Short mmCIF file of C-alpha atoms in Angstrom, two decimals:
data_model
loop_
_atom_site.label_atom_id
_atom_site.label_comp_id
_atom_site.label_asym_id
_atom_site.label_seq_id
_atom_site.Cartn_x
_atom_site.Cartn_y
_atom_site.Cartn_z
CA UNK E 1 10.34 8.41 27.71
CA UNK E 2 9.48 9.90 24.23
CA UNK E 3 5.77 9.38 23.11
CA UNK E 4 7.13 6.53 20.66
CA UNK E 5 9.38 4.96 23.55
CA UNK E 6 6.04 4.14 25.23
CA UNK E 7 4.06 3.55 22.58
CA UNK E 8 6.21 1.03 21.41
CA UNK E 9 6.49 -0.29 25.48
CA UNK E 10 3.02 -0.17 26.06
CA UNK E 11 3.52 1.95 29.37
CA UNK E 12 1.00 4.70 27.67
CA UNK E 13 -1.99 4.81 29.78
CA UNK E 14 -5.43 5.05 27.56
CA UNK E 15 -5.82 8.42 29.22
CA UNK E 16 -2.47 10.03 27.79
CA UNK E 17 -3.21 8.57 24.51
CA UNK E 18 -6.78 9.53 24.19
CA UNK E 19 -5.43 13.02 25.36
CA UNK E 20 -2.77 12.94 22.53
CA UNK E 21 -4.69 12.00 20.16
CA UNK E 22 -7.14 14.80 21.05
CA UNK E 23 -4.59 17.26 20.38
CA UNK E 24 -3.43 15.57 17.39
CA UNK E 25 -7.31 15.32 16.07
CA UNK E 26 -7.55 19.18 16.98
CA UNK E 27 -4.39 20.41 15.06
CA UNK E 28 -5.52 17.86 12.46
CA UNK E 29 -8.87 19.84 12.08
CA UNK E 30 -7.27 23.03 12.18
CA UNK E 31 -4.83 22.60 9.27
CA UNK E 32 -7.94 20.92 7.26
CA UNK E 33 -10.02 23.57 8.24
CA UNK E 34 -8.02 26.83 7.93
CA UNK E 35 -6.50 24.72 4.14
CA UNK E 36 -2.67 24.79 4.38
CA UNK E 37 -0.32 27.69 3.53
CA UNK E 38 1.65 25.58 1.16
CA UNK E 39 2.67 27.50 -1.64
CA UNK E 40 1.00 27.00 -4.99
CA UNK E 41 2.65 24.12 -6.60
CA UNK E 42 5.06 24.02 -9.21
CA UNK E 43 3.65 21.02 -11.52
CA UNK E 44 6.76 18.35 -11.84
CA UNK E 45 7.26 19.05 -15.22
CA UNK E 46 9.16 16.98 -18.10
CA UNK E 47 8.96 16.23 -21.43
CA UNK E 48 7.87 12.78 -20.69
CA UNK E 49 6.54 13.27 -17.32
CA UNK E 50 3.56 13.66 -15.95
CA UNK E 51 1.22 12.60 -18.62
CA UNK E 52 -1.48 15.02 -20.80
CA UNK E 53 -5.04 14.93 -19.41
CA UNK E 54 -8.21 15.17 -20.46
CA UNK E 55 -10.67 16.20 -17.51
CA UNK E 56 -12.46 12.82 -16.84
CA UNK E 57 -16.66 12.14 -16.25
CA UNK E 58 -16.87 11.46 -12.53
CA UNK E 59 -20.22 9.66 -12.83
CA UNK E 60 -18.51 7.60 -15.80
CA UNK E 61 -15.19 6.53 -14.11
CA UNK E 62 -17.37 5.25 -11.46
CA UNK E 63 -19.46 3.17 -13.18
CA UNK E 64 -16.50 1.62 -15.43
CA UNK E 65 -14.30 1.03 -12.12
CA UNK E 66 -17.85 -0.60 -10.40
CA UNK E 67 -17.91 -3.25 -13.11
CA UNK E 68 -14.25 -3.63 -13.56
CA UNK E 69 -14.04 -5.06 -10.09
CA UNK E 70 -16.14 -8.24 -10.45
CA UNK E 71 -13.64 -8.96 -12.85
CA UNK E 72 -10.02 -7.76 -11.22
CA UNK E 73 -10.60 -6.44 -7.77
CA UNK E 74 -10.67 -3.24 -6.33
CA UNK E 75 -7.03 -1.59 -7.37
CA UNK E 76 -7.44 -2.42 -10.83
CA UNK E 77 -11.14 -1.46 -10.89
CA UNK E 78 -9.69 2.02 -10.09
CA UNK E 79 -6.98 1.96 -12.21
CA UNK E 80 -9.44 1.15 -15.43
CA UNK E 81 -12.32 3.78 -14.64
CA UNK E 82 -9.19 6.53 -14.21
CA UNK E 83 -5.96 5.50 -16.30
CA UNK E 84 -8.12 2.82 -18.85
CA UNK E 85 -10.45 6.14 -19.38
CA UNK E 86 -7.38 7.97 -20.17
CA UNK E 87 -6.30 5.20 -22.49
CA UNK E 88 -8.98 5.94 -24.72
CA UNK E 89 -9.54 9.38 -23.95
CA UNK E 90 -6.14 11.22 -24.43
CA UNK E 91 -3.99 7.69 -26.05
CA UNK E 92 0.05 9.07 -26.36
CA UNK E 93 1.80 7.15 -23.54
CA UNK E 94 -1.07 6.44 -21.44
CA UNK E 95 -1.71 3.61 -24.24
CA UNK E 96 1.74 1.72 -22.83
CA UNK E 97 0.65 1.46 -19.58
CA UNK E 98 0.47 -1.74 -17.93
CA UNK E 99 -3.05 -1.49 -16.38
CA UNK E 100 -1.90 -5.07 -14.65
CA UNK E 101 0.80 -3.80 -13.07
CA UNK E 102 -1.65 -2.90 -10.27
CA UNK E 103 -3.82 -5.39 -10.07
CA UNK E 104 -1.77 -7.11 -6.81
CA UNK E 105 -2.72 -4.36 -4.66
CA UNK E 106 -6.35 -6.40 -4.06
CA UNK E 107 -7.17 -7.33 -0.90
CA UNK E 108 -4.74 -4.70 0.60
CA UNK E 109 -2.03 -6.73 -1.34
CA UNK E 110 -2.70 -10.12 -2.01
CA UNK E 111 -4.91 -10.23 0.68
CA UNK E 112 -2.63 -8.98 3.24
CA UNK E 113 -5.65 -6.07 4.40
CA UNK E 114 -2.80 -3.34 4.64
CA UNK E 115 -3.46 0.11 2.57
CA UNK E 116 -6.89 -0.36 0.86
CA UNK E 117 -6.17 -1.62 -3.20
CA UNK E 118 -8.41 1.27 -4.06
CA UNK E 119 -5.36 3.48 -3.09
CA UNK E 120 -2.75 1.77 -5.42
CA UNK E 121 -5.18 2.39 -8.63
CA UNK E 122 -5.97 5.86 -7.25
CA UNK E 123 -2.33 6.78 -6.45
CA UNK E 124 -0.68 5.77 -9.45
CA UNK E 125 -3.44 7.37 -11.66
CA UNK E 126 -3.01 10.65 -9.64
CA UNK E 127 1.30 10.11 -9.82
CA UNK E 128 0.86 9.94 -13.92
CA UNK E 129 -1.67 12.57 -14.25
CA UNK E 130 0.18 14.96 -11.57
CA UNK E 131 3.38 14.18 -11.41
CA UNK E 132 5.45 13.71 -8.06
CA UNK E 133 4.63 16.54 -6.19
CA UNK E 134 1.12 17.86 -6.94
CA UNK E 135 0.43 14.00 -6.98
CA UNK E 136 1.70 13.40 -3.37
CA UNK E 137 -0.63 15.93 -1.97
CA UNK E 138 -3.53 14.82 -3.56
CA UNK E 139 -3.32 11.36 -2.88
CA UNK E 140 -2.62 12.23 1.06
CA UNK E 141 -6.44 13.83 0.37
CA UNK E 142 -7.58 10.64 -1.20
CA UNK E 143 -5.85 9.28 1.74
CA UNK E 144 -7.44 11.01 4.50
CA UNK E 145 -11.32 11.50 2.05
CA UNK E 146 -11.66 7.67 2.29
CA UNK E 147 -10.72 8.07 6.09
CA UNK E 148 -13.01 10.26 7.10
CA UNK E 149 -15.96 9.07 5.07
CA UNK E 150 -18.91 7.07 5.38
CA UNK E 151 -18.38 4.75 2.42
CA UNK E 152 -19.17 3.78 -0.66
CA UNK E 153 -20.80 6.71 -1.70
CA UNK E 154 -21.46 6.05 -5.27
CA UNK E 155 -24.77 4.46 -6.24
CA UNK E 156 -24.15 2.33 -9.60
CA UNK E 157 -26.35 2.89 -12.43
CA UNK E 158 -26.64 -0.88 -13.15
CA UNK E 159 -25.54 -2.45 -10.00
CA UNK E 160 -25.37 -5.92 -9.48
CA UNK E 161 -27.36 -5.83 -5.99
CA UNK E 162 -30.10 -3.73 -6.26
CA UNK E 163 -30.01 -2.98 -2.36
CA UNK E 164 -27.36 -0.63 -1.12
CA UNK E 165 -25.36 -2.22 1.29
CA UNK E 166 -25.49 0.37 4.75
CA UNK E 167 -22.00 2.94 5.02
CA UNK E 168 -19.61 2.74 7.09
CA UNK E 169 -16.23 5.03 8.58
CA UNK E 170 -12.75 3.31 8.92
CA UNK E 171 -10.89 6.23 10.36
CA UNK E 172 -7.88 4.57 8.29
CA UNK E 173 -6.85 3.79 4.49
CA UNK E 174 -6.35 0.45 5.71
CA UNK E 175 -8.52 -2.78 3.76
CA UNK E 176 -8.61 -4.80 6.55
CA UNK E 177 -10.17 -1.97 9.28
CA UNK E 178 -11.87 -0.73 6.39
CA UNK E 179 -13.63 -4.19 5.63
CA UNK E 180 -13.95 -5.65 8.85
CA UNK E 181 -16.06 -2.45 10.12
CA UNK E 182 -18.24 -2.63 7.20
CA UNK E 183 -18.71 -6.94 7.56
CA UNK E 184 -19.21 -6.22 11.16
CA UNK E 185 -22.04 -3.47 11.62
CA UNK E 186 -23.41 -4.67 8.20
CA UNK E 187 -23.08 -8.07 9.37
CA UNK E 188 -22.34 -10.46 6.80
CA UNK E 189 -18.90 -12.35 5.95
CA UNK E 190 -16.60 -11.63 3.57
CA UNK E 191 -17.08 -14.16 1.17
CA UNK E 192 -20.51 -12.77 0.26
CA UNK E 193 -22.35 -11.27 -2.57
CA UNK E 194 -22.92 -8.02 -0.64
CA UNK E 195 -19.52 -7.75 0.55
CA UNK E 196 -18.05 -7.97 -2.94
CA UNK E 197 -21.04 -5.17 -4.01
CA UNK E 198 -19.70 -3.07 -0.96
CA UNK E 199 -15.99 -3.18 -2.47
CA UNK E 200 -16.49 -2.18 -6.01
CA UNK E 201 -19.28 0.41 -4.73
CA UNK E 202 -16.31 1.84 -2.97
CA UNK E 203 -13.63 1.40 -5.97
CA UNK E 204 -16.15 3.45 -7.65
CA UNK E 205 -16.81 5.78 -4.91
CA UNK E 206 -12.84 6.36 -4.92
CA UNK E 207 -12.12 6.36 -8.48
CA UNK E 208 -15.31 9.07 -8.42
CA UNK E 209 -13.59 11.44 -5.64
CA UNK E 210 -10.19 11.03 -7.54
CA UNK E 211 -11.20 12.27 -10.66
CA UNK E 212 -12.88 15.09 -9.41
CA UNK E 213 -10.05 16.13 -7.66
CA UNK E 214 -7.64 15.62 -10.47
CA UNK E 215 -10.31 18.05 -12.76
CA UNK E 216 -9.87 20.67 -10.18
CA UNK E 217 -5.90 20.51 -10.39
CA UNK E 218 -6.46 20.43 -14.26
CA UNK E 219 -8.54 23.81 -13.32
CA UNK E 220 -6.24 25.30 -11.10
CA UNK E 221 -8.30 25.31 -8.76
CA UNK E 222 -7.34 22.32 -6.60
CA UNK E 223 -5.40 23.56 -2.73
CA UNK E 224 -4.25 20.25 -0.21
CA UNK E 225 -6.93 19.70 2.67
CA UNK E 226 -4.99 17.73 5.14
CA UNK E 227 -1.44 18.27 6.35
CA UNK E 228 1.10 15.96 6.05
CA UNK E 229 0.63 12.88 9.04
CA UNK E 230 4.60 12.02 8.63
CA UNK E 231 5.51 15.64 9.85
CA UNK E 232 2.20 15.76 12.60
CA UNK E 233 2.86 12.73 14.25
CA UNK E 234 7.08 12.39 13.84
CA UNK E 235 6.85 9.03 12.20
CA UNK E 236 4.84 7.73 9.01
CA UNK E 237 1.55 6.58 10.72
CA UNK E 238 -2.30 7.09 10.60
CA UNK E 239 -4.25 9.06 12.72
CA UNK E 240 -6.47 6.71 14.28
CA UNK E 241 -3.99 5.80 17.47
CA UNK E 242 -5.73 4.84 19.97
CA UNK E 243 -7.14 1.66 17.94
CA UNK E 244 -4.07 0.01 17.81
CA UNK E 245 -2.71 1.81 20.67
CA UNK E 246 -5.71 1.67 23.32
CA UNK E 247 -4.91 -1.23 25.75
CA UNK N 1 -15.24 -2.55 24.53
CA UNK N 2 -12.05 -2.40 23.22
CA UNK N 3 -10.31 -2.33 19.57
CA UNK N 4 -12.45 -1.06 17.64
CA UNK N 5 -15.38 -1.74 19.76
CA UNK N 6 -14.13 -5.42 19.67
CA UNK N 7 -13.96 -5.79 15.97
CA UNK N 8 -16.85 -3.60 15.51
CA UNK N 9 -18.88 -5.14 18.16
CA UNK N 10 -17.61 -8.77 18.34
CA UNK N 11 -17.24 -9.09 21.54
CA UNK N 12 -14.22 -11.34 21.48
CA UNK N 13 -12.26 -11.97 24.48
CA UNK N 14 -8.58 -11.77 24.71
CA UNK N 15 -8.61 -15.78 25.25
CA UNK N 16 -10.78 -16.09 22.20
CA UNK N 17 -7.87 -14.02 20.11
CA UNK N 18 -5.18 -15.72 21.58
CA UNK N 19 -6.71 -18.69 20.53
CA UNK N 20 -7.86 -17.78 17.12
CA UNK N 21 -4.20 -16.97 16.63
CA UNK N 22 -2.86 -19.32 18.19
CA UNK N 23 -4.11 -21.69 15.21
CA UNK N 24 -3.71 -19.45 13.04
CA UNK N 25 0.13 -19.34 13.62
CA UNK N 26 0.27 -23.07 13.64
CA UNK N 27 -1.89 -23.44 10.30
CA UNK N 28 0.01 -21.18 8.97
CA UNK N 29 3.63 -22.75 10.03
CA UNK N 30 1.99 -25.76 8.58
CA UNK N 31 1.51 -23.97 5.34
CA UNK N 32 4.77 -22.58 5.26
CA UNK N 33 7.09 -25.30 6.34
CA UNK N 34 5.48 -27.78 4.09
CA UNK N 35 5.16 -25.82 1.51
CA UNK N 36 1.99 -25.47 -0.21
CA UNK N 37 0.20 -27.96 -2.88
CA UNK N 38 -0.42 -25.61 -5.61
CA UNK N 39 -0.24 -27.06 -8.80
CA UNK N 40 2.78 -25.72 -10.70
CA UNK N 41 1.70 -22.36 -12.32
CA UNK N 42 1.20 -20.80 -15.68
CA UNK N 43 3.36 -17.68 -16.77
CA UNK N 44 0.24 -15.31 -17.29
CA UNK N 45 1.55 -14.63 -20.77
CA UNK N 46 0.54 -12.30 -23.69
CA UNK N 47 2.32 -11.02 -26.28
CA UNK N 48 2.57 -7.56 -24.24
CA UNK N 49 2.63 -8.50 -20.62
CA UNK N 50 4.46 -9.77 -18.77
CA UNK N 51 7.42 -8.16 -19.69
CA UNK N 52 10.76 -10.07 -20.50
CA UNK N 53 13.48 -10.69 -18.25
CA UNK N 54 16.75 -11.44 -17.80
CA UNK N 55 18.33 -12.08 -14.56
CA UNK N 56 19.49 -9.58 -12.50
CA UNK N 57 22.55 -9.32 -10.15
CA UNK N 58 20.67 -9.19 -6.40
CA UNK N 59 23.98 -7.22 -4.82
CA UNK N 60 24.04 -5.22 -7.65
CA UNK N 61 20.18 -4.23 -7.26
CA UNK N 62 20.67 -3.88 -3.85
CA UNK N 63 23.73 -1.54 -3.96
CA UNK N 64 21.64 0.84 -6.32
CA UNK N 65 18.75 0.68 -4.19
CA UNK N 66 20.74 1.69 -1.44
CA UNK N 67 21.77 4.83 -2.82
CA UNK N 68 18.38 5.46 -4.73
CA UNK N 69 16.76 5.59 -1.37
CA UNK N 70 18.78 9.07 -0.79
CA UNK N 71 17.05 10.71 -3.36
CA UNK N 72 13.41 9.56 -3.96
CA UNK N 73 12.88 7.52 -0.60
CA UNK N 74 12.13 3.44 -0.46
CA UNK N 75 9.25 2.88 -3.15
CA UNK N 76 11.27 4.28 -5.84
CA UNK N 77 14.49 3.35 -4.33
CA UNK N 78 13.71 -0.37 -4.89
CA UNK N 79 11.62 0.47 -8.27
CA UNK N 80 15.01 1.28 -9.37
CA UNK N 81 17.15 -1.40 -8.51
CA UNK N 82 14.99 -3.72 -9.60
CA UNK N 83 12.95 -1.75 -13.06
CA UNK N 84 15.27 0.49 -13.33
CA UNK N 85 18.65 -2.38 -14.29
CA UNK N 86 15.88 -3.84 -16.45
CA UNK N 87 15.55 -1.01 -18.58
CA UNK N 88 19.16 -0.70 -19.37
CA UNK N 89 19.65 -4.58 -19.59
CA UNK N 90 16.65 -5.63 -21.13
CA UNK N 91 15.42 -2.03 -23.06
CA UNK N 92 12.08 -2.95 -24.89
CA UNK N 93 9.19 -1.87 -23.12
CA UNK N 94 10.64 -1.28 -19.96
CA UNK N 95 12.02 1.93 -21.28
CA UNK N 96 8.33 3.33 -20.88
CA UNK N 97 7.44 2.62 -17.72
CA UNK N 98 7.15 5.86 -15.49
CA UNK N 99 9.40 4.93 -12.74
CA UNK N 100 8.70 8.04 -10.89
CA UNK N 101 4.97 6.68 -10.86
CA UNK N 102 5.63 4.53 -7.34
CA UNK N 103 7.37 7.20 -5.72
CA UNK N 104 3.71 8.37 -3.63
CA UNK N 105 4.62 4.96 -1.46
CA UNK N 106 7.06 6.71 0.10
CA UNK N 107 6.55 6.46 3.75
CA UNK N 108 3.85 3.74 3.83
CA UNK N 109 2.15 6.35 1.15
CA UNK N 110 2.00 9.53 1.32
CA UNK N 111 3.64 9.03 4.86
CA UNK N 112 0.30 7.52 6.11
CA UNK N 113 2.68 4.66 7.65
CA UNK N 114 0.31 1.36 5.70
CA UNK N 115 2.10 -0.85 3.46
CA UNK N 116 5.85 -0.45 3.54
CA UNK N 117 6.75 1.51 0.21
CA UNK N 118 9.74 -1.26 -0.20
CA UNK N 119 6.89 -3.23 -0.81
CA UNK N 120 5.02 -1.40 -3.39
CA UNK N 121 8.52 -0.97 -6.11
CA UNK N 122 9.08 -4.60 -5.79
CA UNK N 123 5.53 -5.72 -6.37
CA UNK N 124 5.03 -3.47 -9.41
CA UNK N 125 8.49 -4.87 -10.74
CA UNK N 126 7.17 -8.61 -9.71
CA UNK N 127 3.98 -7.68 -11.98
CA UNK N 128 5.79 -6.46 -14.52
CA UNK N 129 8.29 -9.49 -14.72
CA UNK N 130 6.08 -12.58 -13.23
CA UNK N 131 2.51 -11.14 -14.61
CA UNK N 132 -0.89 -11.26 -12.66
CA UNK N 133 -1.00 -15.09 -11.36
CA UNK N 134 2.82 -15.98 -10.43
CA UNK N 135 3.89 -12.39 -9.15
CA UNK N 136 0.87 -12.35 -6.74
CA UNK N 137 2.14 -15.44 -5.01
CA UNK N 138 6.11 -14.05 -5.59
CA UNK N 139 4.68 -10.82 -3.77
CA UNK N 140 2.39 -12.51 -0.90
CA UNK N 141 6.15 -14.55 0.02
CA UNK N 142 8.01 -10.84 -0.04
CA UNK N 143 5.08 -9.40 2.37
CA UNK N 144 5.49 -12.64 4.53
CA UNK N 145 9.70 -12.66 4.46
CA UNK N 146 9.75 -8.97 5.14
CA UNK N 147 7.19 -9.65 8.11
CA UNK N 148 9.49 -12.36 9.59
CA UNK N 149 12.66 -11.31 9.05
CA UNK N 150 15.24 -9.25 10.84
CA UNK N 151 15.30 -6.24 8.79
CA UNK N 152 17.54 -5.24 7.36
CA UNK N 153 19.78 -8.31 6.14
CA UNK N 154 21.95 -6.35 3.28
CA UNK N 155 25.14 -4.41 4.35
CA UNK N 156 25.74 -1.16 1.68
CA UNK N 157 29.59 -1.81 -0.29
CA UNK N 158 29.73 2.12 0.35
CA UNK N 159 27.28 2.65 3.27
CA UNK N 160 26.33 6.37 3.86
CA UNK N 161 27.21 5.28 7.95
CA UNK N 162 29.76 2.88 8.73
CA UNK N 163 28.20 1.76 10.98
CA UNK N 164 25.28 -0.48 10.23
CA UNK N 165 22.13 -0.43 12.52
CA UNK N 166 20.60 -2.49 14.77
CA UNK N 167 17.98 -5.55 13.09
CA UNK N 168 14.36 -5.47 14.38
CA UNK N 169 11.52 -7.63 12.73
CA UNK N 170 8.33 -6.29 12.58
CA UNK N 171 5.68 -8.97 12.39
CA UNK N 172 4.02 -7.09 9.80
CA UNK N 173 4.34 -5.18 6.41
CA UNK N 174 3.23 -2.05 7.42
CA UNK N 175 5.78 0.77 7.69
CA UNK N 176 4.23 2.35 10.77
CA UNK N 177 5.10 -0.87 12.38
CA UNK N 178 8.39 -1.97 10.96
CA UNK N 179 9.99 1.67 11.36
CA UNK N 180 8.03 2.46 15.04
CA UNK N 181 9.81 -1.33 16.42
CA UNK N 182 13.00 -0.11 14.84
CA UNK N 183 13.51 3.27 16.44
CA UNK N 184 12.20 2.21 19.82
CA UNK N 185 15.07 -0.74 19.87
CA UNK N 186 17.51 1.09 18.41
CA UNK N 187 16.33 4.52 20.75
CA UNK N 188 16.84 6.99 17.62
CA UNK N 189 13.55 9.38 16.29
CA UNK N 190 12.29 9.26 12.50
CA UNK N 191 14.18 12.15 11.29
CA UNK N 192 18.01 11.35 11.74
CA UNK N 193 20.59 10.26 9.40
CA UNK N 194 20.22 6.71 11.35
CA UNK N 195 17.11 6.21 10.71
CA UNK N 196 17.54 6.78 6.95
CA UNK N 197 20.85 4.47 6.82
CA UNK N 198 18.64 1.92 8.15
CA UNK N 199 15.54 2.64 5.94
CA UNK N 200 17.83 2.72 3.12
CA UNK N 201 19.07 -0.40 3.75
CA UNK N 202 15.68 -2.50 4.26
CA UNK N 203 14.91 -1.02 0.74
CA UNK N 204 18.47 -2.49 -0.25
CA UNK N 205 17.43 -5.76 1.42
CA UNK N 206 14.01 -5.89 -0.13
CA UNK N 207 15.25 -5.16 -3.05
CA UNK N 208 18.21 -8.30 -3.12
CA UNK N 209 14.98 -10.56 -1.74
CA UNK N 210 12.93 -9.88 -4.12
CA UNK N 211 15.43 -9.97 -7.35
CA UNK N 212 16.82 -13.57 -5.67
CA UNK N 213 12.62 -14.77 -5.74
CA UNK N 214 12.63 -13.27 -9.59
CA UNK N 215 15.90 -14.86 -10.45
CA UNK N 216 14.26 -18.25 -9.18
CA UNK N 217 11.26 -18.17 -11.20
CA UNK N 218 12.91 -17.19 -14.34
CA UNK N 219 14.75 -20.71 -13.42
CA UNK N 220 11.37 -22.65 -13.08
CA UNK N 221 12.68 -23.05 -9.82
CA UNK N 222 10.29 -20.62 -7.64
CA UNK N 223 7.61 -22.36 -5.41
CA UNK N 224 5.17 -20.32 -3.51
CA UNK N 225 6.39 -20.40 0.49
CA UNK N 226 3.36 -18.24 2.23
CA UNK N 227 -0.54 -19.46 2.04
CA UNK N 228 -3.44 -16.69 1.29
CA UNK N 229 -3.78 -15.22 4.23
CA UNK N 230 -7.33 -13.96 3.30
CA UNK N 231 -8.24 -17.73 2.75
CA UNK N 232 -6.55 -18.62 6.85
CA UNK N 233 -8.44 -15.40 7.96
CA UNK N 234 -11.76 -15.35 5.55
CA UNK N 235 -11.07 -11.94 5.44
CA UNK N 236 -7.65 -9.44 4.26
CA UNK N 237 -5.52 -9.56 7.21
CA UNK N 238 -1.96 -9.50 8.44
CA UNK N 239 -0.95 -12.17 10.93
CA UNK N 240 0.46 -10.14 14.18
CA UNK N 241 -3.84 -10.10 15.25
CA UNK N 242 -2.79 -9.79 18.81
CA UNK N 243 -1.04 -6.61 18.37
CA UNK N 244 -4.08 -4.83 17.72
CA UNK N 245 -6.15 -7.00 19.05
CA UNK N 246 -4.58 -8.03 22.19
CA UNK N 247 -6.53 -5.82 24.70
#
């Protein structure tokens, strides 16, 4: 039986997984470690697309995405610090975009707690700003950044708790592992003041790491961390296995 | 202690699961066979957004979806059936929009396996068509009728393989998930020209779903099917708890 054959029959034992996974988490460190030998990447060029940039204020997205998720949620939040920056920054086509179009991504998608809504704003900032393929590797780093993280890490300048709620590490992109570990070691529920402060501290903290990453591409001076999951694990998938996968 | 050091230290039992989801399942067949008591809603209109619509052909959508898929994968495959038959159809503002900015969902993102990328081309298009209020309920009812259904339902006029591939359903949106159940049952791995048939053909299928829902609503004849599932869970959250949480 193929690795997937018995993942997907449940006939793994916890040892074999824990002892795939360690391999996987090893040749996971090494290609973040070492960087990747990707060749430097040809910006997807057109005439219309990607769109001109304007290196952003870090510190400044932040803050704008913090308070733009008491009022739409977390993808949105990101999508105004970044793209709604960008709207008044550089104008041209960035002025036609749709900020709403993202906005259903909250919640993991209306609520649904898959890929955290942070992602969608962050994503299709990064797509517009980078174009397909540059883009694609940086969001896998925005990916695998909020993965690996304790999070939020941005402190608001005007925040509407005044006490930082504690950090926590998802080891996935997903909102609902993502949430639920916070809620849980933080203990509160989700329909809380400090829960809601938790999620736009981290649609700051993400809209925060994306633009500095997108002013290092803008510098040239931007190389992919982490290799590609799809190609280290044969299927599209995460890397945290053994918490679905664990028995 | 299992997943996730039971939910992040919860120490729920597998009876206490079962049972959580057990009324979960039946609140939630509740929900969906009665269909839900929301008053009728308001087309969140402005004079920019949404944007306006004329009804679309779901074979036809599905057809080009199909064959998208070959070249820029499922996100943007069903992006294009669905935005991309506007902008010829309907012109206007639709000629702006970046289609190549939802292509990064490819692979549950960046081939991180979360949300199925289907999912992310036909909620930006249900945004763009339905605005903020109505397309988050359209999308929440794709998420739920791609997590129950046997996937996929559309058959390509001019399939790239004759013959068509097995139907799994996934209990769940997330492409690690829905793709993992399909190659196990149908005994193929990720990268084979079966596996992109039948990827190719759930983007066809979500694509046809999702323009019949549209179609529906430009009718006044759309009522929401699937209840918040943050609201049944007081938290984001998929339904299928027990497969991760199942011990």
């Amino acid at each position: 039986m193929s690795i997937k054959e018995r993942m997907m029959s449940k006939s793994f034992s916890r040892r074999e997984l824990i002892g795939t996974a360690g391999k996987m988490a090893a040749g996971a460190a090494i290609a973040t470690a070492g960087g990747l030998s990707l060749p430097k990447m040809a910006t997807a060029a057109s005439a219309e697309y990607p769109w001109p940039y304007k290196k952003l204020d870090p510190e400044a997205v932040a803050e704008r995405a913090y308070h733009r998720w008491y009022k739409d949620y977390c993808s949105m939040a990101v999508a105004d610090g970044l793209i709604g920056t960008l709207q008044e920054k550089v104008g041209g086509p960035w002025k036609n975009f749709p900020l709403q179009t993202v906005r259903f991504a909250h919640g993991g998608v209306a609520g649904w707690g898959t890929l955290c809504g942070t992602m969608f704003g962050a994503a299709t900032a990064t797509s517009l700003v980078a174009g397909v393929e540059d883009g694609d590797h940086i969001i896998n780093d925005v990916l695998y950044w909020y993965s690996i993280t304790n999070l939020p890490t941005y402190t608001p300048a005007k925040p509407k708790l005044a006490q930082g709620p504690i950090t926590t590490r998802a080891d996935s992109p997903l909102c609902h592992v993502s949430v639920s570990t916070w809620m849980s070691k933080a203990g509160v529920e989700f329909f809380t003041p400090e829960r809601k402060d938790r999620c736009a501290r981290v649609a700051a903290s993400v809209a925060q790491h994306t633009a500095t990453l997108l002013n290092a591409w803008a510098d040239d001076d931007y190389e992919p961390v982490h290799s590609s999951n799809m190609r280290t694990h044969n299927r599209p998938a995460q890397n945290n296995c053994l918490d679905c996968h664990g028995g």
